[in-house]
């Protein structure tokens, strides 16, 4: 319906009333009111192992959109977005996940071809890149907290894209003509290096964080110790130790900070302690290694002697359950972030340390 007002003065007089009426209608609309009144439900208490055993892993929360991260747009922005037909930005197909030193959560979305950024402290959400550059198939990311840079692998373009200012400014790329299919990526703070896993060539490339020049390559295709066969994910410890998911060798390999082989564990199988499709890897503050298995739909935890300690998660869509999980990240506080791909969410857990602090050791 089109209303034509030939008298501009009448239109000016009635405009405020029409706007107020329209806002009232919109506020009463089901979808809009749901966004306005949304409150995330309290997460259930879920731990592994179950009582009476001592809990080691605790479920904290899951994040699918900004509302789950307690980020809610203001009334004016909700109104503008509603008029424009915009919806809440939800995660669709997460893979790489990481947090920066300020606690911001970054999630690579392979379907939407963006990186979601959740800033819980400032209650802000945004995604990058905007328009200057686009991803074809982003996989993983690494954050250089010292210089404020974010590196994102684009498997299809065969490059690593570089951003500054928390992803808001694109500054360039590396690896053109060098990488075949870059996937996993990590910062080695011990050596000031950027490590890039190339799944197709079965190599790991070492770049200087200072010059972004190539320093070396290790891995190579094969089945022997130190050789890789379609590796995918990578994680570095504070001491520089490098952990790699050697996917089609169905094992995890550990290297020194300069890429020298140290040890390996795992083989193909469907029993606990074996792997079917190992993906994300990470390590907690006690040196335990976490391995995401894409087909087991769980995370297995191994100690530094390669012994299986426990596993958490199972197939499903409830809290603490996974469906085709991919990436994993553990921050300095032993908070665990798992990309639950098919369930379109990031699940957050807490590792409960085995050695509680003694009262006499505390000054508090």
Coordinates of C-alpha atoms in Angstrom, one line a residue:
X1 CA 0.0 0.0 0.0
X2 CA 1.3 3.4 -0.9
X3 CA 0.1 6.6 0.8
X4 CA 0.5 9.8 -1.1
X5 CA 0.3 13.0 0.9
X6 CA 0.0 16.1 -1.2
X7 CA 0.3 18.5 1.7
X8 CA 3.9 18.6 3.0
X9 CA 2.8 20.3 6.2
X10 CA 0.4 17.5 7.0
X11 CA 3.1 14.9 6.3
X12 CA 5.5 16.8 8.6
X13 CA 2.8 16.9 11.3
X14 CA 1.9 13.3 11.2
X15 CA 5.4 11.9 10.7
X16 CA 6.3 11.6 14.4
X17 CA 3.0 9.8 15.1
X18 CA 3.5 7.4 12.2
X19 CA 7.0 6.6 13.4
X20 CA 5.8 5.9 16.9
X21 CA 3.0 3.7 15.6
X22 CA 5.4 1.8 13.4
X23 CA 7.8 1.3 16.3
X24 CA 5.0 0.0 18.5
X25 CA 4.0 -2.5 15.8
X26 CA 7.6 -3.6 15.4
X27 CA 8.2 -3.9 19.1
X28 CA 5.2 -6.2 19.3
X29 CA 6.4 -8.4 16.5
X30 CA 7.4 -11.8 17.6
X31 CA 10.9 -12.0 16.1
X32 CA 11.9 -8.5 17.3
X33 CA 10.6 -9.0 20.8
X34 CA 12.5 -12.3 21.1
X35 CA 15.7 -10.5 20.3
X36 CA 14.9 -7.8 22.8
X37 CA 14.0 -10.1 25.6
X38 CA 16.5 -12.9 24.9
X39 CA 18.3 -14.2 27.9
X40 CA 20.7 -17.1 27.5
X41 CA 19.8 -20.1 29.7
X42 CA 22.1 -21.1 32.5
X43 CA 24.4 -23.9 31.4
X44 CA 23.8 -27.3 33.0
X45 CA 26.4 -28.8 35.4
X46 CA 28.3 -31.4 33.3
X47 CA 31.7 -32.9 34.3
X48 CA 34.0 -35.7 33.2
X49 CA 34.5 -38.2 34.6
X50 CA 31.1 -38.4 36.3
X51 CA 30.8 -38.6 40.1
X52 CA 32.0 -40.2 42.3
X53 CA 35.2 -39.9 40.3
X54 CA 37.2 -36.6 40.7
X55 CA 36.1 -34.2 37.9
X56 CA 38.8 -33.1 35.5
X57 CA 36.8 -31.4 32.7
X58 CA 33.8 -29.1 33.3
X59 CA 31.4 -27.8 30.7
X60 CA 31.1 -24.0 30.8
X61 CA 29.0 -22.8 27.9
X62 CA 28.4 -22.9 24.2
X63 CA 28.5 -20.0 21.7
X64 CA 26.5 -19.9 18.5
X65 CA 25.9 -16.2 18.2
X66 CA 26.6 -12.9 20.0
X67 CA 23.7 -13.4 22.4
X68 CA 25.4 -16.5 23.8
X69 CA 28.4 -14.3 24.5
X70 CA 26.2 -11.8 26.3
X71 CA 26.5 -9.4 23.4
X72 CA 23.2 -7.7 22.7
X73 CA 22.8 -4.8 20.2
X74 CA 21.1 -1.6 21.4
X75 CA 17.5 -0.8 20.7
X76 CA 18.3 1.6 17.8
X77 CA 20.6 -0.9 16.1
X78 CA 18.1 -3.7 16.5
X79 CA 15.4 -1.5 14.9
X80 CA 17.7 -0.6 12.0
X81 CA 18.7 -4.2 11.5
X82 CA 15.1 -5.3 11.6
X83 CA 14.1 -2.8 9.0
X84 CA 17.1 -3.8 6.8
X85 CA 16.2 -7.4 7.1
X86 CA 19.4 -8.3 8.9
X87 CA 19.5 -11.3 11.2
X88 CA 21.6 -12.2 14.2
X89 CA 25.1 -13.3 13.1
X90 CA 25.3 -17.0 13.9
X91 CA 28.1 -19.4 13.5
X92 CA 27.5 -21.9 10.6
X93 CA 30.6 -24.0 10.1
X94 CA 33.3 -23.4 12.6
X95 CA 36.9 -24.7 12.3
X96 CA 39.7 -22.6 13.6
X97 CA 39.1 -21.1 17.1
X98 CA 41.4 -19.0 19.3
X99 CA 41.3 -16.3 21.9
X100 CA 43.6 -13.3 22.2
X101 CA 45.3 -11.9 25.3
X102 CA 42.3 -9.7 26.0
X103 CA 39.9 -12.6 26.0
X104 CA 38.3 -11.9 22.6
X105 CA 37.1 -15.1 20.9
X106 CA 37.8 -15.6 17.2
X107 CA 36.1 -18.3 15.1
X108 CA 36.9 -19.1 11.5
X109 CA 33.6 -20.0 9.6
X110 CA 34.4 -22.0 6.5
X111 CA 30.8 -21.7 5.2
X112 CA 30.3 -18.0 5.7
X113 CA 34.0 -17.4 4.7
X114 CA 34.5 -15.0 7.6
X115 CA 36.1 -14.8 11.0
X116 CA 33.6 -14.1 13.8
X117 CA 34.9 -11.9 16.7
X118 CA 33.2 -11.9 20.1
X119 CA 34.4 -9.2 22.4
X120 CA 32.8 -10.0 25.7
X121 CA 34.3 -7.1 27.7
X122 CA 33.1 -4.3 25.4
X123 CA 30.0 -6.2 24.4
X124 CA 30.9 -6.0 20.7
X125 CA 30.5 -8.4 17.8
X126 CA 31.9 -8.0 14.3
X127 CA 33.2 -10.2 11.5
X128 CA 36.0 -9.8 9.0
X129 CA 37.0 -9.3 6.3
X130 CA 34.5 -6.6 5.2
X131 CA 35.0 -6.0 1.5
X132 CA 38.6 -5.2 0.6
X133 CA 39.7 -8.8 0.6
X134 CA 37.7 -12.0 0.7
X135 CA 38.3 -15.6 1.7
X136 CA 37.7 -18.5 -0.6
X137 CA 38.1 -21.3 2.0
X138 CA 39.4 -20.0 5.4
X139 CA 40.5 -22.8 7.8
X140 CA 42.5 -21.7 10.8
X141 CA 43.9 -18.6 12.4
X142 CA 46.8 -17.6 14.7
X143 CA 47.1 -14.5 16.8
X144 CA 50.3 -12.5 17.3
X145 CA 49.4 -10.8 20.6
X146 CA 52.7 -8.8 20.7
X147 CA 52.0 -7.0 17.4
X148 CA 48.3 -7.3 17.2
X149 CA 48.3 -9.3 14.0
X150 CA 45.9 -12.1 13.0
X151 CA 47.0 -14.7 10.4
X152 CA 44.3 -16.7 8.6
X153 CA 45.0 -19.7 6.3
X154 CA 43.0 -19.7 3.0
X155 CA 43.2 -23.3 1.8
X156 CA 41.7 -22.6 -1.7
X157 CA 43.7 -19.5 -2.4
X158 CA 46.9 -21.1 -1.1
X159 CA 47.9 -18.2 1.1
X160 CA 48.0 -16.8 4.6
X161 CA 46.1 -13.5 4.9
X162 CA 47.3 -11.0 7.5
X163 CA 45.2 -8.5 9.4
X164 CA 45.9 -5.8 12.0
X165 CA 43.7 -4.0 14.5
X166 CA 41.9 -7.2 15.7
X167 CA 41.1 -8.1 12.1
X168 CA 39.7 -4.8 11.1
X169 CA 42.5 -3.9 8.7
X170 CA 43.9 -6.1 5.9
X171 CA 47.6 -5.7 5.4
X172 CA 48.6 -8.4 2.9
X173 CA 49.4 -12.1 2.5
X174 CA 52.2 -14.6 2.3
X175 CA 52.8 -18.0 0.7
X176 CA 51.5 -17.3 -2.8
X177 CA 53.1 -19.9 -5.1
X178 CA 54.6 -21.6 -2.0
X179 CA 51.7 -23.3 -0.3
X180 CA 49.5 -26.0 -2.0
X181 CA 46.8 -26.3 0.7
X182 CA 47.6 -24.4 3.9
X183 CA 45.4 -25.5 6.8
X184 CA 46.7 -25.4 10.4
X185 CA 48.6 -22.4 11.7
X186 CA 50.2 -21.4 15.0
X187 CA 52.5 -18.8 16.5
X188 CA 55.6 -20.1 18.3
X189 CA 56.3 -17.4 20.8
X190 CA 59.5 -19.1 21.9
X191 CA 61.2 -18.7 18.5
X192 CA 59.1 -15.7 17.2
X193 CA 57.9 -17.8 14.3
X194 CA 54.8 -18.4 12.3
X195 CA 54.2 -22.1 11.6
X196 CA 52.0 -23.1 8.7
X197 CA 50.8 -26.6 8.0
X198 CA 50.5 -27.5 4.3
X199 CA 48.2 -30.5 4.1
X200 CA 48.7 -31.3 0.4
X201 CA 52.5 -31.2 0.5
X202 CA 52.7 -32.6 4.0
X203 CA 55.1 -29.9 5.1
X204 CA 55.3 -27.4 7.9
X205 CA 56.7 -24.0 6.9
X206 CA 58.5 -21.8 9.4
X207 CA 58.2 -18.0 8.9
X208 CA 59.9 -15.2 10.9
X209 CA 57.4 -13.1 12.7
X210 CA 59.7 -10.1 12.3
X211 CA 60.4 -10.2 8.6
X212 CA 57.7 -12.7 7.4
X213 CA 60.5 -14.4 5.5
X214 CA 60.6 -18.2 5.1
X215 CA 63.2 -19.7 7.6
X216 CA 62.8 -23.4 6.9
X217 CA 60.6 -26.4 6.2
X218 CA 60.2 -29.7 8.1
X219 CA 58.0 -32.8 7.8
X220 CA 58.0 -34.0 4.3
X221 CA 55.6 -36.8 3.1
X222 CA 56.1 -40.2 4.6
X223 CA 55.3 -42.7 7.4
X224 CA 58.6 -42.7 9.3
X225 CA 59.4 -40.8 12.5
X226 CA 59.2 -37.1 11.7
X227 CA 57.5 -37.6 8.4
X228 CA 53.9 -36.4 7.8
X229 CA 51.1 -37.6 5.7
X230 CA 48.3 -35.1 5.1
X231 CA 48.8 -33.2 8.4
X232 CA 46.1 -30.8 9.5
X233 CA 46.3 -29.0 12.8
X234 CA 49.1 -27.6 14.9
X235 CA 49.6 -26.2 18.4
X236 CA 52.7 -24.8 20.2
X237 CA 53.5 -24.8 23.9
X238 CA 55.1 -22.0 25.8
X239 CA 58.5 -23.8 25.7
X240 CA 58.3 -23.9 21.9
X241 CA 57.3 -27.6 21.6
X242 CA 55.3 -28.2 18.4
X243 CA 52.4 -30.6 18.4
X244 CA 51.0 -31.7 15.0
X245 CA 48.0 -33.8 14.0
X246 CA 49.4 -36.2 11.5
X247 CA 46.0 -37.1 10.2
X248 CA 46.5 -39.9 7.6
X249 CA 49.2 -41.5 9.6
X250 CA 46.6 -41.6 12.4
X251 CA 49.0 -40.2 15.0
X252 CA 50.2 -37.2 16.9
X253 CA 53.8 -36.1 16.4
X254 CA 55.8 -33.8 18.8
X255 CA 58.7 -31.7 17.6
X256 CA 61.2 -29.4 19.2
X257 CA 60.9 -25.6 18.6
X258 CA 63.2 -25.9 15.6
X259 CA 61.3 -28.8 14.0
X260 CA 63.4 -31.8 15.3
X261 CA 61.3 -34.9 15.8
X262 CA 60.9 -35.9 19.5
X263 CA 58.2 -38.5 19.8
X264 CA 54.9 -39.8 18.3
X265 CA 51.9 -41.7 19.5
X266 CA 48.7 -43.2 18.2
X267 CA 47.5 -45.4 15.3
X268 CA 44.3 -46.2 13.4
X269 CA 41.6 -48.0 15.3
X270 CA 38.2 -47.6 16.9
X271 CA 39.1 -48.2 20.5
X272 CA 40.0 -45.6 23.1
X273 CA 43.5 -44.3 22.6
X274 CA 43.3 -44.9 18.8
X275 CA 42.3 -42.4 16.1
X276 CA 40.0 -42.5 13.2
X277 CA 40.1 -38.9 12.0
X278 CA 42.4 -36.8 14.3
X279 CA 41.9 -33.0 13.8
X280 CA 42.5 -30.3 16.3
X281 CA 45.3 -30.6 18.9
X282 CA 46.2 -28.6 22.0
X283 CA 48.0 -28.8 25.3
X284 CA 47.1 -27.6 28.8
X285 CA 49.4 -26.1 31.4
X286 CA 50.3 -29.5 32.8
X287 CA 51.5 -30.8 29.4
X288 CA 48.6 -33.0 28.6
X289 CA 47.7 -33.3 24.9
X290 CA 44.2 -33.0 23.7
X291 CA 43.2 -34.6 20.4
X292 CA 39.9 -33.9 18.6
X293 CA 38.6 -36.9 16.7
X294 CA 36.2 -35.9 13.9
X295 CA 34.6 -39.4 13.7
X296 CA 34.7 -40.4 17.4
X297 CA 33.0 -37.1 18.2
X298 CA 35.1 -36.7 21.3
X299 CA 38.3 -35.2 22.7
X300 CA 40.9 -37.7 24.0
X301 CA 43.5 -36.5 26.6
X302 CA 47.0 -38.0 26.8
X303 CA 49.8 -37.4 29.3
X304 CA 53.4 -36.7 28.5
X305 CA 54.2 -40.4 28.5
X306 CA 51.6 -40.9 25.7
X307 CA 49.2 -42.6 28.0
X308 CA 45.4 -42.1 27.5
X309 CA 44.1 -40.3 30.6
X310 CA 40.4 -39.9 29.6
X311 CA 38.1 -38.7 26.9
X312 CA 35.1 -36.3 27.0
X313 CA 32.2 -35.8 24.7
X314 CA 30.1 -38.2 22.5
X315 CA 27.9 -38.0 19.5
X316 CA 25.0 -35.7 19.7
X317 CA 23.8 -32.1 19.9
X318 CA 23.3 -31.6 23.7
X319 CA 25.7 -29.6 25.8
X320 CA 29.0 -31.5 26.0
X321 CA 28.2 -33.6 22.9
X322 CA 29.8 -33.2 19.5
X323 CA 29.0 -33.7 15.9
X324 CA 32.0 -33.6 13.6
X325 CA 34.2 -31.5 15.8
X326 CA 37.3 -29.9 14.2
X327 CA 39.5 -27.3 15.9
X328 CA 40.5 -26.8 19.5
X329 CA 42.3 -24.2 21.5
X330 CA 43.4 -24.0 25.2
X331 CA 44.2 -20.6 26.7
X332 CA 46.7 -19.8 29.5
X333 CA 43.9 -20.4 32.1
X334 CA 43.3 -23.9 30.8
X335 CA 40.0 -22.9 29.3
X336 CA 39.2 -25.2 26.4
X337 CA 37.4 -24.1 23.2
X338 CA 36.2 -26.8 20.8
X339 CA 34.7 -26.1 17.3
X340 CA 31.6 -28.3 17.1
X341 CA 31.2 -28.0 13.4
X342 CA 27.9 -29.7 12.5
X343 CA 26.2 -28.3 15.6
X344 CA 27.3 -24.8 14.5
X345 CA 28.8 -23.8 17.8
X346 CA 31.9 -23.4 19.9
X347 CA 31.8 -25.4 23.2
X348 CA 33.7 -24.1 26.1
X349 CA 35.2 -26.3 28.9
X350 CA 37.5 -25.9 31.9
X351 CA 40.4 -28.2 32.8
X352 CA 40.4 -28.8 36.5
X353 CA 44.0 -29.2 37.6
X354 CA 45.0 -32.4 39.3
X355 CA 47.2 -30.7 41.9
X356 CA 45.2 -28.2 43.9
X357 CA 47.1 -25.3 45.5
X358 CA 48.0 -26.0 49.2
X359 CA 46.9 -23.5 51.8
X360 CA 50.4 -22.9 53.1
X361 CA 51.6 -22.0 49.5
X362 CA 49.1 -19.2 49.3
X363 CA 49.7 -15.7 50.7
X364 CA 46.0 -14.8 50.4

